[in-house]
XYZ file of C-alpha atoms in Angstrom:
559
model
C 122.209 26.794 -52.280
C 123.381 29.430 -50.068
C 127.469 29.701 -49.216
C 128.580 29.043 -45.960
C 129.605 31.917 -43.677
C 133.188 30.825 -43.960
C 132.848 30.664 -48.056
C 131.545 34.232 -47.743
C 134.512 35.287 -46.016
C 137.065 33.745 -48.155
C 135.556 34.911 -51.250
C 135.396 38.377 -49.890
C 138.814 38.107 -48.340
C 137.780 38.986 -44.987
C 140.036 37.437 -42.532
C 141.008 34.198 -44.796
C 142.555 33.680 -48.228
C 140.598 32.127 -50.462
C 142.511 28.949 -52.132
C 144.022 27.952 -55.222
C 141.570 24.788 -55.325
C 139.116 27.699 -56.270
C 141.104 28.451 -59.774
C 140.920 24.852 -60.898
C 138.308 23.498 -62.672
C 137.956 19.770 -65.025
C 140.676 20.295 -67.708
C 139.260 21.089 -71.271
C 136.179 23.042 -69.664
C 134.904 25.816 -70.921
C 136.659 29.340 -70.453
C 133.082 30.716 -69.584
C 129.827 29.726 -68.666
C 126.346 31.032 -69.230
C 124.641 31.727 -66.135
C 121.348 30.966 -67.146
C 118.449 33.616 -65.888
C 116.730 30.812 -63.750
C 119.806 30.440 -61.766
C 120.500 34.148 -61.201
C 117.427 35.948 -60.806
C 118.037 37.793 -63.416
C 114.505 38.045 -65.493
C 115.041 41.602 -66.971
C 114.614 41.607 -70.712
C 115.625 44.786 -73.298
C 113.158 46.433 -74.809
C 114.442 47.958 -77.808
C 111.191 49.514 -78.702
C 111.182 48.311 -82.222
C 109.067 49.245 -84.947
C 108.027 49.388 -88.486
C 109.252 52.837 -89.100
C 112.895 51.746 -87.917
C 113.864 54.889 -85.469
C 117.706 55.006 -85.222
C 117.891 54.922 -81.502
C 115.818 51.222 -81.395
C 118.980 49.948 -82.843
C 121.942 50.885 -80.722
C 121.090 49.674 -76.593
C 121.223 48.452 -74.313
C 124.357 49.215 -71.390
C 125.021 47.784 -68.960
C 127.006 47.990 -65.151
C 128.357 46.494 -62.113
C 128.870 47.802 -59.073
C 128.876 48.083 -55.750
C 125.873 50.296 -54.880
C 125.657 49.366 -50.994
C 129.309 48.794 -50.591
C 129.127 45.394 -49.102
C 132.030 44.109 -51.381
C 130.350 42.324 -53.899
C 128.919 43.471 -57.528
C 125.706 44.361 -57.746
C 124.329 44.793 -61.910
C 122.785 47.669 -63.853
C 120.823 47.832 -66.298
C 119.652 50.329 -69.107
C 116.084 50.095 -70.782
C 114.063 52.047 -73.591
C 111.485 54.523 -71.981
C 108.999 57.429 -73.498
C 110.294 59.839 -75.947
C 108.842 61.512 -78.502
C 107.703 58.409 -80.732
C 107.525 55.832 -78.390
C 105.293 55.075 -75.357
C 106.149 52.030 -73.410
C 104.121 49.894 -72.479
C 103.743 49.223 -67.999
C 106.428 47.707 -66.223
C 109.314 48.873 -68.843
C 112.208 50.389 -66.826
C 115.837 50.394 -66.143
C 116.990 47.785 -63.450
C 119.224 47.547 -60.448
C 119.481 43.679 -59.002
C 121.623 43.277 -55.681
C 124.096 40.608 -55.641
C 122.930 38.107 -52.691
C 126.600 36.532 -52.556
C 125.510 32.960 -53.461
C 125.293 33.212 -57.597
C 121.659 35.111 -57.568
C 120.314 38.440 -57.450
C 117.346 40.394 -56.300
C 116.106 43.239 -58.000
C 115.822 46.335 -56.213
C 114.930 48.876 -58.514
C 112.129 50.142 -56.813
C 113.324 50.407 -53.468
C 116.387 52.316 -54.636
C 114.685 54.563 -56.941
C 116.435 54.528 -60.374
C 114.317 53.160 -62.585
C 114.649 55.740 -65.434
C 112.022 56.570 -67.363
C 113.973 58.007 -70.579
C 114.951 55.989 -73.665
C 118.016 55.414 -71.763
C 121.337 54.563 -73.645
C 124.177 53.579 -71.550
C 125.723 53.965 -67.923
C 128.659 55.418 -66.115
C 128.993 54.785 -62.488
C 131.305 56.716 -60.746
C 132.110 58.349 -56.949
C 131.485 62.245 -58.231
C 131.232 63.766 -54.639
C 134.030 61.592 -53.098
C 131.796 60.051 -50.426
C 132.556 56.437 -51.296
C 129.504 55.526 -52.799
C 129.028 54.959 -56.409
C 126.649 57.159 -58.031
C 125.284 56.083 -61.562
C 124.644 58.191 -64.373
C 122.054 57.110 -67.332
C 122.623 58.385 -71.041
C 119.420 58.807 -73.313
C 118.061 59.846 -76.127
C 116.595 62.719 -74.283
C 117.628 64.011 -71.030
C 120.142 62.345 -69.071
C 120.157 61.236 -65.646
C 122.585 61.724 -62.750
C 121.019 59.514 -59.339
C 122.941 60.259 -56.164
C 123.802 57.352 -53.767
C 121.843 58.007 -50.712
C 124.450 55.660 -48.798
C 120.923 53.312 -47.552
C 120.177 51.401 -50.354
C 118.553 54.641 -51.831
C 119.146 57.037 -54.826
C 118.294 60.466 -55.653
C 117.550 62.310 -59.188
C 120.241 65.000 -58.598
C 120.295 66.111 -62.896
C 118.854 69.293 -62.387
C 120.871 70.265 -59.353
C 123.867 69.379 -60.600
C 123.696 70.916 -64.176
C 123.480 67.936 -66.106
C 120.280 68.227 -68.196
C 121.982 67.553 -71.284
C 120.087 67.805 -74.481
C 120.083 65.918 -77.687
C 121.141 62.269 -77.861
C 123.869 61.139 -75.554
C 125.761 57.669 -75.356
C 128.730 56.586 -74.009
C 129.854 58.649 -71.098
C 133.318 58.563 -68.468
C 134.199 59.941 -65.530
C 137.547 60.645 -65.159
C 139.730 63.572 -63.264
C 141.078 65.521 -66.263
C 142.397 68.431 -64.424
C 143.913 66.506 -61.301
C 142.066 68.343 -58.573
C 140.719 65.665 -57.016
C 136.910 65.376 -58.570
C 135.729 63.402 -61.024
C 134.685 65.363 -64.042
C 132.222 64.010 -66.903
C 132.767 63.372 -70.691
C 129.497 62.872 -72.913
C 129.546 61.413 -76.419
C 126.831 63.196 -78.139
C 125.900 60.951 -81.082
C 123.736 62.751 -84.278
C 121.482 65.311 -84.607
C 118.051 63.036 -84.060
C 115.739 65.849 -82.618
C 113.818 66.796 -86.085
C 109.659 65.465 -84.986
C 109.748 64.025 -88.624
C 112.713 61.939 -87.768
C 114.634 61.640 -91.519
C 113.331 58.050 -93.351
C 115.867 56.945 -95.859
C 113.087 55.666 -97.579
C 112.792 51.724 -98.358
C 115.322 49.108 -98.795
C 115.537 46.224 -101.431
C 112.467 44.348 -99.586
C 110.195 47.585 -99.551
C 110.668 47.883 -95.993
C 112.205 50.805 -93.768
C 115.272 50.440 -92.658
C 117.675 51.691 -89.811
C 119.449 54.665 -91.421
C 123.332 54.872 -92.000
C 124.087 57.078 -89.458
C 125.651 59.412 -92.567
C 122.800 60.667 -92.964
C 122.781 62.992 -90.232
C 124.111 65.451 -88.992
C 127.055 65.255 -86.743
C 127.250 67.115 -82.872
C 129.711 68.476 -80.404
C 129.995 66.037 -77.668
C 130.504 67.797 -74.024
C 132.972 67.850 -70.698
C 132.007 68.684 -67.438
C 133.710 70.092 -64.853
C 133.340 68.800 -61.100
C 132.581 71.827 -59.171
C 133.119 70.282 -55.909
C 129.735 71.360 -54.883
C 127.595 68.693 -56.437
C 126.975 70.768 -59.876
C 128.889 70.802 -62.740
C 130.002 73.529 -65.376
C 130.252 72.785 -69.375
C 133.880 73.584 -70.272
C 134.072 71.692 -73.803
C 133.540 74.678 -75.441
C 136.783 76.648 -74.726
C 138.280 73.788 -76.338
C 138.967 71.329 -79.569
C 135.681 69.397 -77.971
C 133.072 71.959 -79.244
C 134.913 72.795 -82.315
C 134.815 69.057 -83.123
C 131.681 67.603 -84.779
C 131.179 63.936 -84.211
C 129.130 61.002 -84.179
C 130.204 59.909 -80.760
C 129.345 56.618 -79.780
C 132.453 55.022 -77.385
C 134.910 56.550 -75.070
C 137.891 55.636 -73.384
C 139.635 58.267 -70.752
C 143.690 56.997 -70.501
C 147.090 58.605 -70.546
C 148.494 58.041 -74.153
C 151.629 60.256 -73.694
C 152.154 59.485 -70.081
C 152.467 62.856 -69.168
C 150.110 62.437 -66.197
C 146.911 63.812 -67.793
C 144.127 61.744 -68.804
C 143.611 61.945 -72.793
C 140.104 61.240 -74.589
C 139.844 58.539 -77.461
C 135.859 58.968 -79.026
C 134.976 55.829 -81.662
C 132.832 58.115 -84.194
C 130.248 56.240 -86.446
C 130.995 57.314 -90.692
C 133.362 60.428 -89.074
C 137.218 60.503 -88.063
C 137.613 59.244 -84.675
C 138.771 61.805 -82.099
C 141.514 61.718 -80.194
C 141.660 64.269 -77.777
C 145.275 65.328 -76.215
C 145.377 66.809 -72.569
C 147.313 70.020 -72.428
C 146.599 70.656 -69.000
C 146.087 75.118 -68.869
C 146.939 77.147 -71.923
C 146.204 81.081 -71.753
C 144.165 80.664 -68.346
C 141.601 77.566 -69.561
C 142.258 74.346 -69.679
C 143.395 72.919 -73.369
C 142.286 69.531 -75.231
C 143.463 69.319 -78.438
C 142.379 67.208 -80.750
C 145.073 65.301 -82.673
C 143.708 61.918 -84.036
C 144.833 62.469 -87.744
C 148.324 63.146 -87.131
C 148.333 60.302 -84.242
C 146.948 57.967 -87.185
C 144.084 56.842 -85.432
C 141.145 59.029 -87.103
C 140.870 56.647 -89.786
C 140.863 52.876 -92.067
C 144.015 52.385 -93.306
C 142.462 53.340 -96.662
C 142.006 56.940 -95.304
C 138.266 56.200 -95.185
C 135.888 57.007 -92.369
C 134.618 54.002 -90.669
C 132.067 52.983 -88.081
C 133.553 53.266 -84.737
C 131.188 51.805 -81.902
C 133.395 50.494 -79.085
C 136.555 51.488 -77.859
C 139.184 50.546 -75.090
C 142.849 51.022 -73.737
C 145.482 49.241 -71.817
C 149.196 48.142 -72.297
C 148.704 45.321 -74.571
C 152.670 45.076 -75.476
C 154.194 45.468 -72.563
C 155.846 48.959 -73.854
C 154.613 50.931 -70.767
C 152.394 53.110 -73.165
C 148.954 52.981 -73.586
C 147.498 51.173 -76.645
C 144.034 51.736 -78.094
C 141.482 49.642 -80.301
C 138.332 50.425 -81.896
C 135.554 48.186 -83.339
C 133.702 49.335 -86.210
C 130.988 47.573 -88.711
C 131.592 44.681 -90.594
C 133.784 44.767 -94.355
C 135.953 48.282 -92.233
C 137.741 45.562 -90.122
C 138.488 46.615 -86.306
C 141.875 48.168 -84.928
C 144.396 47.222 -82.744
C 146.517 50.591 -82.861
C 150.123 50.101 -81.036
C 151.298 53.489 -79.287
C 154.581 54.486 -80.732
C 155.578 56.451 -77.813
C 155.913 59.734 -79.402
C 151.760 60.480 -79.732
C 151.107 58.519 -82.884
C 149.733 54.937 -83.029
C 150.354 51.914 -85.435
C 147.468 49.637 -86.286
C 148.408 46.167 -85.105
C 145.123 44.067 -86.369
C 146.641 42.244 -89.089
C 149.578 41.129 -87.312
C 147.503 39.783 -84.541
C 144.562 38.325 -86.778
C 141.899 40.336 -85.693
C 141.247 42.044 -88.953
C 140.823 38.246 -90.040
C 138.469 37.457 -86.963
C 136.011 40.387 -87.512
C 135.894 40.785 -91.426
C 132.355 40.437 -91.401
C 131.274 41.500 -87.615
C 130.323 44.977 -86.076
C 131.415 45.134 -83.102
C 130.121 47.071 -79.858
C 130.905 46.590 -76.232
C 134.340 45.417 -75.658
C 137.359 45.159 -72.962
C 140.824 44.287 -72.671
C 140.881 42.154 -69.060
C 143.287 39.716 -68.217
C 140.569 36.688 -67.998
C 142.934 33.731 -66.850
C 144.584 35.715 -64.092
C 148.939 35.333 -66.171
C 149.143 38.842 -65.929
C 148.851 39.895 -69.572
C 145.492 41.742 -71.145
C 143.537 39.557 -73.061
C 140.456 41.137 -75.063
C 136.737 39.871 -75.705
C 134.499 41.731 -78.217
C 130.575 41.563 -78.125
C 129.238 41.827 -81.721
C 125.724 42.187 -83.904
C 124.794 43.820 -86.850
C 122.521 46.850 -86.798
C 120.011 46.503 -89.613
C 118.130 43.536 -88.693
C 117.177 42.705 -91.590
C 120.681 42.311 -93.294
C 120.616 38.859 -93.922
C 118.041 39.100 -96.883
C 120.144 40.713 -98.654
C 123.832 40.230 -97.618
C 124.455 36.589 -97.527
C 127.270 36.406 -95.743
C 126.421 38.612 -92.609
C 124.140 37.784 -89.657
C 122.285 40.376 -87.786
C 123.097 38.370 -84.651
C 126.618 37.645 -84.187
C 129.214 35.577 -82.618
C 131.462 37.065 -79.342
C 135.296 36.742 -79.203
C 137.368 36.044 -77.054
C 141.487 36.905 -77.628
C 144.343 35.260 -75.258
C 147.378 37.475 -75.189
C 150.396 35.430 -76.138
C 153.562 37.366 -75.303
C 152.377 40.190 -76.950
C 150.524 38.567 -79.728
C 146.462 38.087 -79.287
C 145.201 35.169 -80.496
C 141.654 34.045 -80.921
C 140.598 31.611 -78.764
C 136.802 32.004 -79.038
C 136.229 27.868 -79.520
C 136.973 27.376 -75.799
C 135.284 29.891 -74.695
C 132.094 27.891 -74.209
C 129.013 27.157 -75.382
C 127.844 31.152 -74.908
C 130.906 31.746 -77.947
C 129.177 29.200 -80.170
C 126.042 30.915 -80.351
C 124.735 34.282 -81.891
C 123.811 37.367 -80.491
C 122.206 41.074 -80.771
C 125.015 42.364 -78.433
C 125.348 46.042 -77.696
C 126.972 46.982 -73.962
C 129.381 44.881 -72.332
C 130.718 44.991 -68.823
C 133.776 42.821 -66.824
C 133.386 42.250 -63.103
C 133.800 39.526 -60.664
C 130.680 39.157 -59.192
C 131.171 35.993 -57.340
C 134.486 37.242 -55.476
C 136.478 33.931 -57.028
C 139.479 36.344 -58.512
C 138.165 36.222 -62.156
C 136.418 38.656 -64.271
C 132.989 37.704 -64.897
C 131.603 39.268 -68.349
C 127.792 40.870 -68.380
C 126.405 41.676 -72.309
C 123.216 43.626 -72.988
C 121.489 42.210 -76.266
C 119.299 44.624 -78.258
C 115.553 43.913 -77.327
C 117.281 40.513 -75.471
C 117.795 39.246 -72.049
C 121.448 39.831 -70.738
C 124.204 37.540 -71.035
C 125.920 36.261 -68.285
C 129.221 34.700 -68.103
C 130.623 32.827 -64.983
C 134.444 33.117 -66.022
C 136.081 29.505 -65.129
C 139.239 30.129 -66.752
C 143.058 30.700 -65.062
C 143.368 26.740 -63.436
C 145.959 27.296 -61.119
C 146.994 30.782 -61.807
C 146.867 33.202 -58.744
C 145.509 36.951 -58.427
C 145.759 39.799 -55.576
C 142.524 42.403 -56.051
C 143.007 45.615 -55.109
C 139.902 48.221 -54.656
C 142.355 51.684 -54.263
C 140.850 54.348 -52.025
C 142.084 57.519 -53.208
C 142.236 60.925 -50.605
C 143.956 63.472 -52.574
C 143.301 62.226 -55.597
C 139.682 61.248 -56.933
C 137.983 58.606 -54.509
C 137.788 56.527 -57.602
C 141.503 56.469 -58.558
C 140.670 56.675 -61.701
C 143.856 57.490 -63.823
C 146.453 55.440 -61.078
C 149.050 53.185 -62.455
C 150.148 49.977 -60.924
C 153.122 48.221 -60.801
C 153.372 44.644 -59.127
C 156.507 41.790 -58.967
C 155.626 38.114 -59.191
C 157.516 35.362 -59.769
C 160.613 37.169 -61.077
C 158.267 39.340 -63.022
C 157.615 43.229 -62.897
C 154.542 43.907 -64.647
C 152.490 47.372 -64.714
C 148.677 49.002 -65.212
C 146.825 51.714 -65.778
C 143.468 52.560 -64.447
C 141.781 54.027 -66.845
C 138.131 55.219 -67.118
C 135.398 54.197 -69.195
C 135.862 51.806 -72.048
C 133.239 49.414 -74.137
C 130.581 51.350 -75.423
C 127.906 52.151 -73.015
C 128.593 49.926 -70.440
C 130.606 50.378 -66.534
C 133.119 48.166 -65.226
C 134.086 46.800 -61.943
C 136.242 49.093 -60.313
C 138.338 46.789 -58.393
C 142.218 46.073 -60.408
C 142.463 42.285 -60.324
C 146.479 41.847 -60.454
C 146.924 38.247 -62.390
C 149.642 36.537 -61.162
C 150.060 33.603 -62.685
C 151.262 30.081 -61.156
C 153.661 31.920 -58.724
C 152.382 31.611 -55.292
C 153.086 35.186 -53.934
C 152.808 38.683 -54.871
C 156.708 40.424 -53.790
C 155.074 44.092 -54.023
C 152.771 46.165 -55.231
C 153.366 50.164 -55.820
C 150.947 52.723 -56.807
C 151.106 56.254 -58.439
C 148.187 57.736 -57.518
C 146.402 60.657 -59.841
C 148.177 64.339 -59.633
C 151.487 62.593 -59.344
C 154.092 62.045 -56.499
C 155.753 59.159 -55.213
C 155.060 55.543 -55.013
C 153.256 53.974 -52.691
C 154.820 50.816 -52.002
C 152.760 47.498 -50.920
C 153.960 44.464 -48.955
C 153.344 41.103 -47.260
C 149.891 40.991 -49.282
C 148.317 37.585 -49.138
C 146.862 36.216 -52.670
C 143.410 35.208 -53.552
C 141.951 37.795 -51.746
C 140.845 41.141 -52.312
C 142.382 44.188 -49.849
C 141.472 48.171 -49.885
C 144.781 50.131 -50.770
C 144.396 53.747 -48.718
C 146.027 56.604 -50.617
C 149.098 57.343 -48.734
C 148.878 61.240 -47.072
């Protein structure tokens, strides 16, 4: 049924609030609920090209988006598909897909009109204002060339790769855009996963059924993953090679852009799959050329606590502990548990899983696309992990791991997460092949809505019903020095007697693009006192007042 004008309004906060009868729902429901695809529109289905000879890159999509790709204030959903390469040919009608959010729970799909349907064996997606027009422009990963498509600003994109430089080679993944060098632009990380481009393609031979299997990505060899520079003229320029980037080899498959140090640069943290994680340190210009340095050893973040390698797949950042510093976590393949590392405040990190049971939760999980959002709107980061298990045919011969797995969702008590999966709904009792994973509110109600992209699946989507009673301000910030994006701002807001603070940080999950908007959780108090905002590059607060709750409201960079 469609909403009524005035629903549309409030939901959009366009000249109403909307109320706090919208947060409550029947007590004991269900944190989440599956929107099922004949209720959204949503048909697409992964196709993960899968076949008897087991090619590596079959295993590891799909990503997965929202945005807002004709700016009418409500999240519209991308989605990554397999396409040709050089040993598979798909068959008609297999494509990426955009579908436009219609603003009453359904969606259309648009892919043809706007023209970014793909045609690679894409990987993931990261969307992202790179000219500062304020449009989002999406960029596709791939095994195979990548693909930058400019917003046309009607509904329309344009293949812009060539033009712009970006042609990259080999097999990419996860990607960011962030503004490492605070001039205003949004520059480009790539994770370049492993060397895949031999026409034999290495077999590790047969498994204990006879059968080929999805190789151990140890295997291979490892690759230099890339940053580019914003030119300001819609190209780019590679500049990873003048620094620890190029020098590293990696496995790259998730990246998270954040300020570790808070030194007002935006740092690097790369999940690599049976290699040392990266972490890569902004040192702003050394010697005339900008300077990352790689420093994930001493930082204690590069590998298991037993000083082994492990599989790192997804990664993400925020202030879990209320410290003011940014803390990381990494998922990684089941028996390697995942990590929860706590920022010490002086460039090292502490892993924090055990303490806060989610070495216990994920013993036997790999994990993928995950985010730290604060789902019930009390102003502390909660976390949800999307799992599944790579070799699909696992279960014949290790008994107590599934190749489809569980999600899980984490409440942040004071500090401590705790795993609160059993309420999450009926979509947390069941099992998935989860890859990319995505938070955005795509009904305009205040709470994050989570989108998962299942390996050779249908997407998962979850209406988020949680936060009864709690309140929320959303803010969509509008830089004008900085990056349009404000990608790298922190925010500080008072509620209820309490001050509490964010950082916008770029990228995160593993293949997948978030909502842009900051959703500010306020709990049961009933007004926000302030909000200030440090935009990227530095100088002083920007102070906000008299903002009305339940609503969403563009914050204008301050000239």
């Amino acid at each position: 049924m469609k909403l009524s004008r005035r629903e549309v309004l409030a939901m959009a906060g366009v000249g109403m609030t909307a109320g706090a009868g919208m947060l409550r729902g029947a007590e004991g429901a269900p944190l989440f609920e599956e929107v099922p695809a004949s209720v959204s529109g949503i048909t697409w289905t992964h196709d993960n090209a899968m076949s008897k000879e087991h090619y590596l890159p079959e295993a590891l999509g799909p990503g997965v988006a929202f945005l807002d790709y004709d700016n009418d204030g409500w999240m519209d959903i991308y989605l990554v598909n397999s396409g040709a390469c050089d040993f598979y040919q798909p068959g008609k009608g297999t494509r990426n897909a955009l579908y436009k959010n219609n603003r009453d729970g359904t969606f259309t799909d648009v892919t043809e009109k706007a023209g970014v349907g793909g045609g690679t064996f894409g990987m993931g997606v990261a969307v992202g204002d790179f000219d500062n027009d304020g449009w989002p422009d999406i960029f596709v990963t791939s095994y195979g060339k990548c693909i930058l498509y400019k917003n046309n600003r009607d509904g329309t994109f344009t293949d812009v790769t060539k033009k712009a430089g970006l042609e990259t080679p080999g097999w990419t993944t996860s990607a960011v855009w962030f503004d490492y060098d605070n001039d205003g632009r949004l520059d480009l990380f790539l994770c370049s996963f492993v060397d895949y481009g031999s026409s034999a393609h290495l077999s590790c031979g047969d498994n204990k059924l006879g059968k080929r299997y999805y190789c151990i990505p140890r295997f291979f060899k490892p690759t230099a993953s890339y940053l580019y520079h914003n030119n300001g003229d819609g190209t780019f320029t590679e500049v990873g090679r003048h620094t620890d980037i190029a020098r590293s080899l990696g496995k790259g498959l998730g990246v998270v852009a954040t300020d570790i140090n808070n030194d007002g640069r935006m740092d690097l943290f790369v999940a690599n799959d049976t290699v040392q994680n990266f972490l890569y340190a902004n040192r702003g210009m050394v010697g005339g050329k900008w300077q990352f340095e790689e420093i994930a050893l001493a930082a204690e973040v590069a590998f298991g606590e037993q000083g082994q390698p492990r599989s790192g797949m997804g990664v993400d950042a925020a202030d879990v502990f209320g410290t003011g510093y940014q803390d990381l976590f990494v998922a990684n393949v089941d028996q390697e548990m995942f990590s929860l590392y706590r920022n010490q405040k002086d460039e090292t990190f502490r892993d924090a899983a055990q303490a806060n049971g989610i070495a216990r939760s994920t013993r036997l999980l790999s994990g993928w696309g995950l985010k730290f959002f604060d789902y019930d709107n009390d102003g502390a980061v909660d976390l949800i992990l999307a799992n599944g298990h790579p070799d699909d045919m696992i279960e014949n011969y290790s008994p107590a791991v599934r190749y489809r797995e569980p999600l899980l969702l984490f409440h942040n008590d004071g500090g401590k997460l705790r795993d609160v999966s059993e309420a999450g709904g009926p979509a947390f009792g069941r099992n998935w092949p989860a890859r990319g994973l995505a938070v955005g509110d795509f009904d305009n109600d205040g709470r994050l809505d989570v989108l998962v992209g299942n390996n050779g699946g249908a997407p998962l989507l979850l209406r988020n019903r949680a936060g009864a009673g709690n309140h929320w301000v959303g803010l969509k910030l509008e830089g004008v020095r900085c990056n349009r994006d404000a990608v790298g701002a922190r925010i500080r807001w008072s509620a209820g007697g309490v001050v509490r603070s964010r950082m916008k940080t770029g990228g995160g999950s593993y293949l997948s693009s978030h909502d842009p908007r900051e959703v500010l959780g306020l709990g049961s108090a009933g007004k926000v006192d302030w909000v200030e905002i440090v935009w990227p590059g530095g100088g002083k607060a920007q102070r906000v007042e008299g903002l009305v709750v339940d609503r969403y409201v563009t914050v204008r960079q301050a000239v």
